[in-house]
């Protein structure tokens, strides 16, 4: 959510390992895994058009129903409907990665049970790490339940920003004094154990670059912290806030370490299908009782967790794989095509209604756009009417 200058002569073994893990490539290795041909450009632009158009129509026609009308009566059923309907759209992305772009996704370590409420603790290699967590979630039937903590500028993206709001992603400015109150308020709405939840946290706060790594190493040396080479020093306050708020309603924390073979991809690499060739995810289950309850001890625990990630990535650079590979199965081509067909059919019907139906449909679309834009900008989510009435009644009664 890289690059380094070439040194004279041959790079050391350690440099070669770091280039594998971080995507830092010598001048000889800057070619993508697959060449960017005209056919790939055309196919990529077509895919991007499909994703944008299907996202727009799904949001405009479905979001007011699931996140406004239904939420007035029940947050739980609003979330269930939103997760099912928009999870159907999200499934287009793993289908693109694995079936169209032919990216191989490998899993290692422990498996994640489908029914658990979990906190995913991941490293941040590049701008698209979070999208590859969808490849794990889709295999568990939890694609619509995954939520991210992401920088607020992404909420301003056309169409996608609306989707991030509808799916209840938590936006942050990456300044704790500004983010704390908003983040704690959002976390308080995720505490119902009846609501499935996969909350993904990237404690580094930004994607890995060599420059950021050097700055982090200097800071670590001055403050007696671990010297890390393949991850950045984690920021602890946001992580601790998540664990503190959700500890009683989570089943476990899963430490996810992400690595790419050869080169770290960027968003347009995914769109055009030129990278990555392989994505590797190592998963380690952590019971909640192993995470300290005090903030200072939790911060120390998180530092140690990232030291272990650093070691895993160092070994990955030497071996091109993590230990203890597990099988999560391949995505079904048939299911992917059926899902794709359903999304395209729905989008086609909505497009026809938008341009060729009555003025009332056009008014609905216009009002829906106004609702989505304002709700995203002001970060507004309605409360159930019954709960509001109860709160008001109890307040009056207590006085």
Short mmCIF file of C-alpha atoms in Angstrom, two decimals:
data_model
loop_
_atom_site.label_atom_id
_atom_site.label_comp_id
_atom_site.label_asym_id
_atom_site.label_seq_id
_atom_site.Cartn_x
_atom_site.Cartn_y
_atom_site.Cartn_z
CA UNK A 1 0.00 0.00 0.00
CA UNK A 2 11.41 0.42 -4.52
CA UNK A 3 14.33 0.70 -5.93
CA UNK A 4 18.02 0.93 -5.13
CA UNK A 5 21.08 2.08 -6.99
CA UNK A 6 23.38 -0.59 -8.42
CA UNK A 7 26.76 -1.04 -6.72
CA UNK A 8 29.97 -1.58 -8.62
CA UNK A 9 30.83 -5.21 -9.23
CA UNK A 10 28.78 -8.18 -8.09
CA UNK A 11 26.31 -7.72 -5.19
CA UNK A 12 26.97 -9.61 -1.98
CA UNK A 13 24.91 -12.67 -1.02
CA UNK A 14 23.07 -10.59 1.57
CA UNK A 15 22.28 -7.94 -1.06
CA UNK A 16 20.95 -10.61 -3.40
CA UNK A 17 18.67 -11.92 -0.64
CA UNK A 18 17.41 -8.44 0.09
CA UNK A 19 16.70 -7.82 -3.59
CA UNK A 20 14.59 -10.99 -3.69
CA UNK A 21 12.57 -10.07 -0.63
CA UNK A 22 12.17 -6.34 -1.09
CA UNK A 23 11.99 -6.12 -4.84
CA UNK A 24 15.22 -4.06 -4.95
CA UNK A 25 16.56 -4.91 -8.37
CA UNK A 26 19.93 -4.35 -9.98
CA UNK A 27 20.02 -2.70 -13.42
CA UNK A 28 20.11 -6.19 -15.01
CA UNK A 29 16.96 -7.26 -13.15
CA UNK A 30 14.58 -4.37 -13.67
CA UNK A 31 12.52 -6.24 -16.23
CA UNK A 32 9.11 -7.27 -14.99
CA UNK A 33 8.22 -10.93 -14.59
CA UNK A 34 6.11 -10.69 -17.76
CA UNK A 35 6.70 -8.10 -20.52
CA UNK A 36 4.24 -5.22 -20.77
CA UNK A 37 2.84 -5.95 -24.22
CA UNK A 38 0.11 -4.10 -26.10
CA UNK A 39 -2.23 -7.05 -25.50
CA UNK A 40 -1.62 -6.83 -21.75
CA UNK A 41 -2.24 -3.08 -21.75
CA UNK A 42 -5.54 -3.51 -23.60
CA UNK A 43 -6.60 -6.40 -21.36
CA UNK A 44 -5.61 -4.44 -18.24
CA UNK A 45 -7.55 -1.36 -19.27
CA UNK A 46 -10.55 -3.56 -20.05
CA UNK A 47 -10.29 -5.20 -16.60
CA UNK A 48 -10.01 -1.80 -14.91
CA UNK A 49 -13.06 -0.56 -16.81
CA UNK A 50 -15.01 -3.64 -15.74
CA UNK A 51 -13.98 -3.23 -12.10
CA UNK A 52 -14.87 0.47 -12.01
CA UNK A 53 -18.21 0.09 -13.79
CA UNK A 54 -19.30 -2.93 -11.72
CA UNK A 55 -18.19 -1.19 -8.50
CA UNK A 56 -20.11 1.98 -9.40
CA UNK A 57 -23.35 0.21 -10.25
CA UNK A 58 -23.15 -2.09 -7.22
CA UNK A 59 -22.56 0.83 -4.89
CA UNK A 60 -25.20 3.11 -6.38
CA UNK A 61 -27.96 0.51 -6.48
CA UNK A 62 -27.16 -1.60 -3.42
CA UNK A 63 -25.36 0.55 -0.84
CA UNK A 64 -28.36 2.77 0.07
CA UNK A 65 -30.40 -0.38 0.71
CA UNK A 66 -27.84 -2.24 2.82
CA UNK A 67 -26.07 0.62 4.62
CA UNK A 68 -28.97 3.06 5.07
CA UNK A 69 -32.42 1.48 4.85
CA UNK A 70 -31.49 -1.86 6.43
CA UNK A 71 -29.09 -0.34 8.95
CA UNK A 72 -31.90 1.81 10.36
CA UNK A 73 -33.42 -1.42 11.68
CA UNK A 74 -30.36 -3.61 12.38
CA UNK A 75 -26.60 -3.10 12.15
CA UNK A 76 -26.09 -6.88 12.23
CA UNK A 77 -28.30 -7.63 9.23
CA UNK A 78 -27.05 -4.54 7.43
CA UNK A 79 -23.53 -5.90 7.72
CA UNK A 80 -24.58 -9.40 6.69
CA UNK A 81 -26.21 -8.07 3.52
CA UNK A 82 -23.35 -5.68 2.74
CA UNK A 83 -20.71 -8.36 3.23
CA UNK A 84 -22.53 -10.88 1.04
CA UNK A 85 -23.35 -8.51 -1.83
CA UNK A 86 -20.08 -6.60 -1.94
CA UNK A 87 -18.07 -9.73 -1.17
CA UNK A 88 -19.42 -11.00 -4.49
CA UNK A 89 -17.86 -8.01 -6.21
CA UNK A 90 -14.58 -8.30 -4.26
CA UNK A 91 -14.23 -11.90 -5.49
CA UNK A 92 -13.43 -10.48 -8.93
CA UNK A 93 -9.98 -9.48 -7.67
CA UNK A 94 -8.64 -12.90 -6.58
CA UNK A 95 -10.09 -14.22 -9.84
CA UNK A 96 -8.05 -11.60 -11.71
CA UNK A 97 -4.88 -12.35 -9.78
CA UNK A 98 -4.92 -16.14 -9.91
CA UNK A 99 -6.91 -17.08 -13.01
CA UNK A 100 -6.27 -14.22 -15.43
CA UNK A 101 -2.84 -12.96 -14.36
CA UNK A 102 -1.69 -16.50 -13.39
CA UNK A 103 -0.15 -15.35 -10.12
CA UNK A 104 0.61 -18.29 -7.85
CA UNK A 105 -0.35 -17.85 -4.19
CA UNK A 106 1.34 -20.08 -1.59
CA UNK A 107 0.33 -20.48 2.05
CA UNK A 108 2.51 -21.60 4.96
CA UNK A 109 2.32 -22.16 8.70
CA UNK A 110 -1.16 -22.51 10.19
CA UNK A 111 -4.63 -22.46 8.69
CA UNK A 112 -7.30 -19.92 9.66
CA UNK A 113 -10.67 -21.45 10.61
CA UNK A 114 -13.49 -19.87 8.62
CA UNK A 115 -15.74 -19.08 11.60
CA UNK A 116 -13.26 -17.20 13.76
CA UNK A 117 -13.28 -13.45 14.48
CA UNK A 118 -9.65 -12.46 14.00
CA UNK A 119 -7.15 -9.65 13.90
CA UNK A 120 -4.67 -10.01 11.03
CA UNK A 121 -1.26 -8.52 11.77
CA UNK A 122 0.64 -8.08 8.49
CA UNK A 123 3.86 -6.56 7.21
CA UNK A 124 3.66 -3.92 4.47
CA UNK A 125 5.86 -4.73 1.48
CA UNK A 126 4.13 -2.57 -1.13
CA UNK A 127 0.91 -0.71 -1.92
CA UNK A 128 -1.07 -3.85 -2.87
CA UNK A 129 -0.31 -6.19 0.06
CA UNK A 130 -3.81 -5.75 1.44
CA UNK A 131 -5.36 -6.98 -1.80
CA UNK A 132 -3.59 -10.34 -1.51
CA UNK A 133 -5.19 -10.96 1.88
CA UNK A 134 -8.37 -11.33 -0.21
CA UNK A 135 -6.88 -14.52 -1.68
CA UNK A 136 -6.88 -16.01 1.82
CA UNK A 137 -10.26 -14.59 2.81
CA UNK A 138 -12.05 -15.85 -0.31
CA UNK A 139 -10.95 -19.39 0.49
CA UNK A 140 -12.54 -19.08 3.94
CA UNK A 141 -15.80 -17.52 2.77
CA UNK A 142 -14.90 -14.35 4.68
CA UNK A 143 -14.16 -11.98 1.81
CA UNK A 144 -16.88 -9.48 2.68
CA UNK A 145 -15.93 -9.48 6.37
CA UNK A 146 -12.36 -8.27 5.98
CA UNK A 147 -11.75 -4.66 7.04
CA UNK A 148 -8.60 -2.58 6.87
CA UNK A 149 -7.06 0.35 8.66
CA UNK A 150 -5.93 2.57 5.80
CA UNK A 151 -4.69 6.11 5.24
CA UNK A 152 -7.44 8.67 4.82
CA UNK A 153 -6.23 9.85 1.39
CA UNK A 154 -7.46 6.53 -0.06
CA UNK A 155 -11.00 7.44 0.98
CA UNK A 156 -10.84 10.22 -1.61
CA UNK A 157 -10.36 7.82 -4.51
CA UNK A 158 -13.28 7.98 -6.98
CA UNK A 159 -15.73 5.09 -6.50
CA UNK A 160 -13.25 3.00 -4.49
CA UNK A 161 -13.44 5.49 -1.61
CA UNK A 162 -17.20 4.94 -1.47
CA UNK A 163 -16.59 1.20 -1.33
CA UNK A 164 -14.08 1.56 1.52
CA UNK A 165 -16.69 3.51 3.49
CA UNK A 166 -19.48 1.03 2.79
CA UNK A 167 -17.26 -1.87 3.90
CA UNK A 168 -16.41 0.05 7.10
CA UNK A 169 -12.69 0.43 6.62
CA UNK A 170 -11.07 2.63 9.28
CA UNK A 171 -9.36 5.68 7.82
CA UNK A 172 -6.44 7.29 9.67
CA UNK A 173 -4.24 10.36 9.23
CA UNK A 174 -1.27 8.45 10.69
CA UNK A 175 -1.06 10.95 13.57
CA UNK A 176 -2.20 9.33 16.80
CA UNK A 177 -3.41 12.53 18.42
CA UNK A 178 -5.81 12.96 15.49
CA UNK A 179 -6.67 9.30 14.88
CA UNK A 180 -7.22 7.99 18.41
CA UNK A 181 -10.81 9.13 19.01
CA UNK A 182 -12.06 8.16 15.53
CA UNK A 183 -10.32 4.80 15.64
CA UNK A 184 -11.64 3.90 19.08
CA UNK A 185 -15.15 4.93 18.06
CA UNK A 186 -15.04 2.66 14.99
CA UNK A 187 -13.55 -0.23 16.96
CA UNK A 188 -16.37 0.05 19.50
CA UNK A 189 -18.84 -0.81 16.72
CA UNK A 190 -17.00 -4.07 15.92
CA UNK A 191 -17.37 -5.64 19.36
CA UNK A 192 -20.52 -7.68 18.71
CA UNK A 193 -19.37 -11.34 18.60
CA UNK A 194 -22.30 -12.16 16.30
CA UNK A 195 -20.74 -10.09 13.52
CA UNK A 196 -18.01 -11.98 11.61
CA UNK A 197 -14.83 -9.92 11.50
CA UNK A 198 -11.40 -10.03 9.90
CA UNK A 199 -9.64 -6.79 10.85
CA UNK A 200 -6.32 -6.32 9.04
CA UNK A 201 -3.67 -4.09 10.61
CA UNK A 202 -0.35 -3.00 9.05
CA UNK A 203 1.60 -1.68 12.08
CA UNK A 204 4.46 -0.31 9.96
CA UNK A 205 2.03 2.35 8.78
CA UNK A 206 3.59 2.63 5.33
CA UNK A 207 5.07 0.39 2.66
CA UNK A 208 8.70 -0.70 2.81
CA UNK A 209 11.44 1.23 1.03
CA UNK A 210 15.20 1.12 1.51
CA UNK A 211 15.26 4.77 2.59
CA UNK A 212 12.61 4.20 5.28
CA UNK A 213 14.45 1.08 6.41
CA UNK A 214 17.72 2.99 6.90
CA UNK A 215 15.93 5.70 8.86
CA UNK A 216 14.29 3.04 11.02
CA UNK A 217 17.61 1.30 11.66
CA UNK A 218 19.15 4.58 12.78
CA UNK A 219 16.26 5.23 15.15
CA UNK A 220 16.43 1.66 16.46
CA UNK A 221 20.17 1.92 17.15
CA UNK A 222 19.67 5.17 19.07
CA UNK A 223 16.82 3.74 21.17
CA UNK A 224 17.96 0.20 21.87
CA UNK A 225 15.40 -1.42 19.56
CA UNK A 226 15.90 -4.41 17.20
CA UNK A 227 17.75 -3.58 13.96
CA UNK A 228 15.43 -4.75 11.18
CA UNK A 229 16.38 -5.27 7.52
CA UNK A 230 13.22 -6.48 5.77
CA UNK A 231 10.47 -4.75 7.74
CA UNK A 232 10.08 -1.32 9.31
CA UNK A 233 9.72 -0.66 13.02
CA UNK A 234 6.04 -1.12 13.90
CA UNK A 235 3.91 1.65 15.38
CA UNK A 236 2.41 0.23 18.54
CA UNK A 237 -0.44 2.52 19.62
CA UNK A 238 -2.91 1.58 16.88
CA UNK A 239 -2.22 -2.13 17.34
CA UNK A 240 -2.71 -1.87 21.10
CA UNK A 241 -5.97 0.06 20.63
CA UNK A 242 -7.31 -2.75 18.41
CA UNK A 243 -6.36 -5.50 20.85
CA UNK A 244 -7.61 -3.56 23.86
CA UNK A 245 -11.00 -2.82 22.28
CA UNK A 246 -11.61 -6.24 20.73
CA UNK A 247 -9.82 -8.64 23.07
CA UNK A 248 -13.04 -10.00 24.59
CA UNK A 249 -14.70 -10.61 21.21
CA UNK A 250 -11.79 -11.96 19.13
CA UNK A 251 -10.87 -15.63 18.80
CA UNK A 252 -7.23 -15.06 17.90
CA UNK A 253 -4.63 -12.83 16.30
CA UNK A 254 -2.96 -14.12 13.14
CA UNK A 255 0.52 -12.92 12.30
CA UNK A 256 0.71 -12.82 8.48
CA UNK A 257 4.07 -12.37 6.75
CA UNK A 258 3.89 -11.49 3.04
CA UNK A 259 6.70 -11.92 0.53
CA UNK A 260 6.95 -11.71 -3.26
CA UNK A 261 9.29 -13.65 -5.47
CA UNK A 262 11.57 -11.53 -7.65
CA UNK A 263 9.82 -8.15 -7.52
CA UNK A 264 7.29 -6.29 -5.38
CA UNK A 265 4.20 -5.42 -7.45
CA UNK A 266 2.38 -2.12 -7.70
CA UNK A 267 -1.28 -1.55 -8.47
CA UNK A 268 -0.86 -1.19 -12.23
CA UNK A 269 1.35 -4.32 -12.29
CA UNK A 270 -1.69 -6.17 -10.99
CA UNK A 271 -3.99 -4.54 -13.52
CA UNK A 272 -1.76 -5.36 -16.50
CA UNK A 273 -0.77 -8.79 -15.15
CA UNK A 274 2.99 -8.29 -15.38
CA UNK A 275 3.74 -8.93 -11.69
CA UNK A 276 3.94 -10.64 -9.25
CA UNK A 277 4.72 -14.15 -10.38
CA UNK A 278 4.32 -15.56 -6.87
CA UNK A 279 2.88 -14.36 -3.56
CA UNK A 280 3.87 -16.16 -0.36
CA UNK A 281 1.92 -15.81 2.90
CA UNK A 282 3.15 -17.27 6.18
CA UNK A 283 0.49 -17.46 8.92
CA UNK A 284 1.06 -17.91 12.65
CA UNK A 285 -1.82 -18.17 15.12
CA UNK A 286 -1.46 -16.22 18.37
CA UNK A 287 -3.95 -16.81 21.20
CA UNK A 288 -5.14 -13.57 22.82
CA UNK A 289 -3.79 -14.62 26.21
CA UNK A 290 -0.24 -14.52 24.80
CA UNK A 291 -0.51 -10.80 24.06
CA UNK A 292 0.21 -8.67 27.17
CA UNK A 293 -2.57 -6.49 28.53
CA UNK A 294 -0.38 -3.51 29.44
CA UNK A 295 0.51 -1.08 26.65
CA UNK A 296 4.25 -1.10 27.37
CA UNK A 297 4.48 -4.89 27.37
CA UNK A 298 2.26 -5.15 24.27
CA UNK A 299 4.61 -2.74 22.47
CA UNK A 300 7.59 -4.92 23.41
CA UNK A 301 5.69 -8.02 22.24
CA UNK A 302 4.94 -6.35 18.88
CA UNK A 303 8.61 -5.42 18.41
CA UNK A 304 9.58 -9.05 19.01
CA UNK A 305 6.91 -10.21 16.55
CA UNK A 306 8.40 -7.98 13.86
CA UNK A 307 11.88 -9.22 14.69
CA UNK A 308 10.60 -12.73 13.95
CA UNK A 309 9.03 -11.47 10.71
CA UNK A 310 12.39 -10.00 9.76
CA UNK A 311 14.04 -13.37 10.29
CA UNK A 312 11.35 -15.13 8.24
CA UNK A 313 11.86 -12.73 5.35
CA UNK A 314 15.64 -13.09 5.59
CA UNK A 315 15.26 -16.86 5.26
CA UNK A 316 12.78 -16.40 2.42
CA UNK A 317 15.40 -14.40 0.54
CA UNK A 318 17.77 -17.35 0.74
CA UNK A 319 15.27 -20.14 0.10
CA UNK A 320 12.46 -18.49 -1.95
CA UNK A 321 9.85 -20.03 0.32
CA UNK A 322 8.65 -20.05 3.93
CA UNK A 323 8.70 -23.18 6.15
CA UNK A 324 5.74 -25.55 6.58
CA UNK A 325 3.72 -25.08 3.41
CA UNK A 326 0.00 -25.87 3.74
CA UNK A 327 -2.67 -26.41 1.11
CA UNK A 328 -5.59 -23.99 1.01
CA UNK A 329 -6.83 -25.33 -2.32
CA UNK A 330 -7.10 -23.63 -5.69
CA UNK A 331 -9.83 -21.20 -6.61
CA UNK A 332 -12.55 -22.79 -8.71
CA UNK A 333 -12.56 -21.56 -12.30
CA UNK A 334 -16.25 -22.48 -12.63
CA UNK A 335 -17.27 -20.55 -9.50
CA UNK A 336 -15.15 -17.61 -10.60
CA UNK A 337 -16.79 -17.50 -14.02
CA UNK A 338 -20.29 -17.82 -12.53
CA UNK A 339 -19.55 -15.04 -10.08
CA UNK A 340 -18.12 -12.87 -12.86
CA UNK A 341 -21.17 -13.54 -15.04
CA UNK A 342 -23.56 -12.63 -12.21
CA UNK A 343 -21.76 -9.35 -11.53
CA UNK A 344 -21.68 -8.45 -15.23
CA UNK A 345 -25.38 -9.31 -15.66
CA UNK A 346 -26.33 -7.18 -12.65
CA UNK A 347 -24.21 -4.28 -13.94
CA UNK A 348 -25.75 -4.54 -17.41
CA UNK A 349 -29.28 -4.42 -15.99
CA UNK A 350 -28.42 -1.43 -13.79
CA UNK A 351 -26.79 0.38 -16.72
CA UNK A 352 -29.88 -0.15 -18.86
CA UNK A 353 -32.17 1.09 -16.09
CA UNK A 354 -29.98 4.14 -15.49
CA UNK A 355 -30.03 5.33 -19.09
CA UNK A 356 -33.26 3.95 -20.52
CA UNK A 357 -35.71 3.68 -17.64
CA UNK A 358 -37.99 6.20 -15.94
CA UNK A 359 -36.98 9.50 -14.40
CA UNK A 360 -37.53 7.97 -10.95
CA UNK A 361 -34.61 5.58 -11.48
CA UNK A 362 -32.40 8.48 -12.55
CA UNK A 363 -33.43 10.36 -9.41
CA UNK A 364 -32.56 7.31 -7.28
CA UNK A 365 -29.12 7.10 -8.89
CA UNK A 366 -28.50 10.83 -8.38
CA UNK A 367 -29.61 10.74 -4.73
CA UNK A 368 -27.57 7.59 -4.16
CA UNK A 369 -24.45 9.34 -5.47
CA UNK A 370 -25.12 12.31 -3.18
CA UNK A 371 -25.61 9.96 -0.21
CA UNK A 372 -22.42 7.98 -0.89
CA UNK A 373 -20.31 11.09 -1.48
CA UNK A 374 -21.55 12.89 1.64
CA UNK A 375 -21.48 9.80 3.88
CA UNK A 376 -17.90 9.05 2.82
CA UNK A 377 -16.72 12.66 3.15
CA UNK A 378 -18.26 13.18 6.59
CA UNK A 379 -17.72 9.54 7.70
CA UNK A 380 -21.40 9.12 8.61
CA UNK A 381 -23.12 5.82 9.40
CA UNK A 382 -26.73 5.83 10.64
CA UNK A 383 -27.67 4.23 13.94
CA UNK A 384 -30.67 1.90 14.24
CA UNK A 385 -33.84 3.82 15.05
CA UNK A 386 -34.89 1.41 17.81
CA UNK A 387 -31.54 1.70 19.57
CA UNK A 388 -31.66 5.48 19.34
CA UNK A 389 -35.19 5.57 20.77
CA UNK A 390 -34.18 3.22 23.59
CA UNK A 391 -31.14 5.36 24.40
CA UNK A 392 -33.27 8.50 24.40
CA UNK A 393 -35.95 6.89 26.57
CA UNK A 394 -33.41 5.53 29.07
CA UNK A 395 -31.74 8.93 29.22
CA UNK A 396 -35.01 10.65 30.06
CA UNK A 397 -35.91 7.96 32.58
CA UNK A 398 -32.61 8.29 34.44
CA UNK A 399 -33.10 12.04 34.79
#
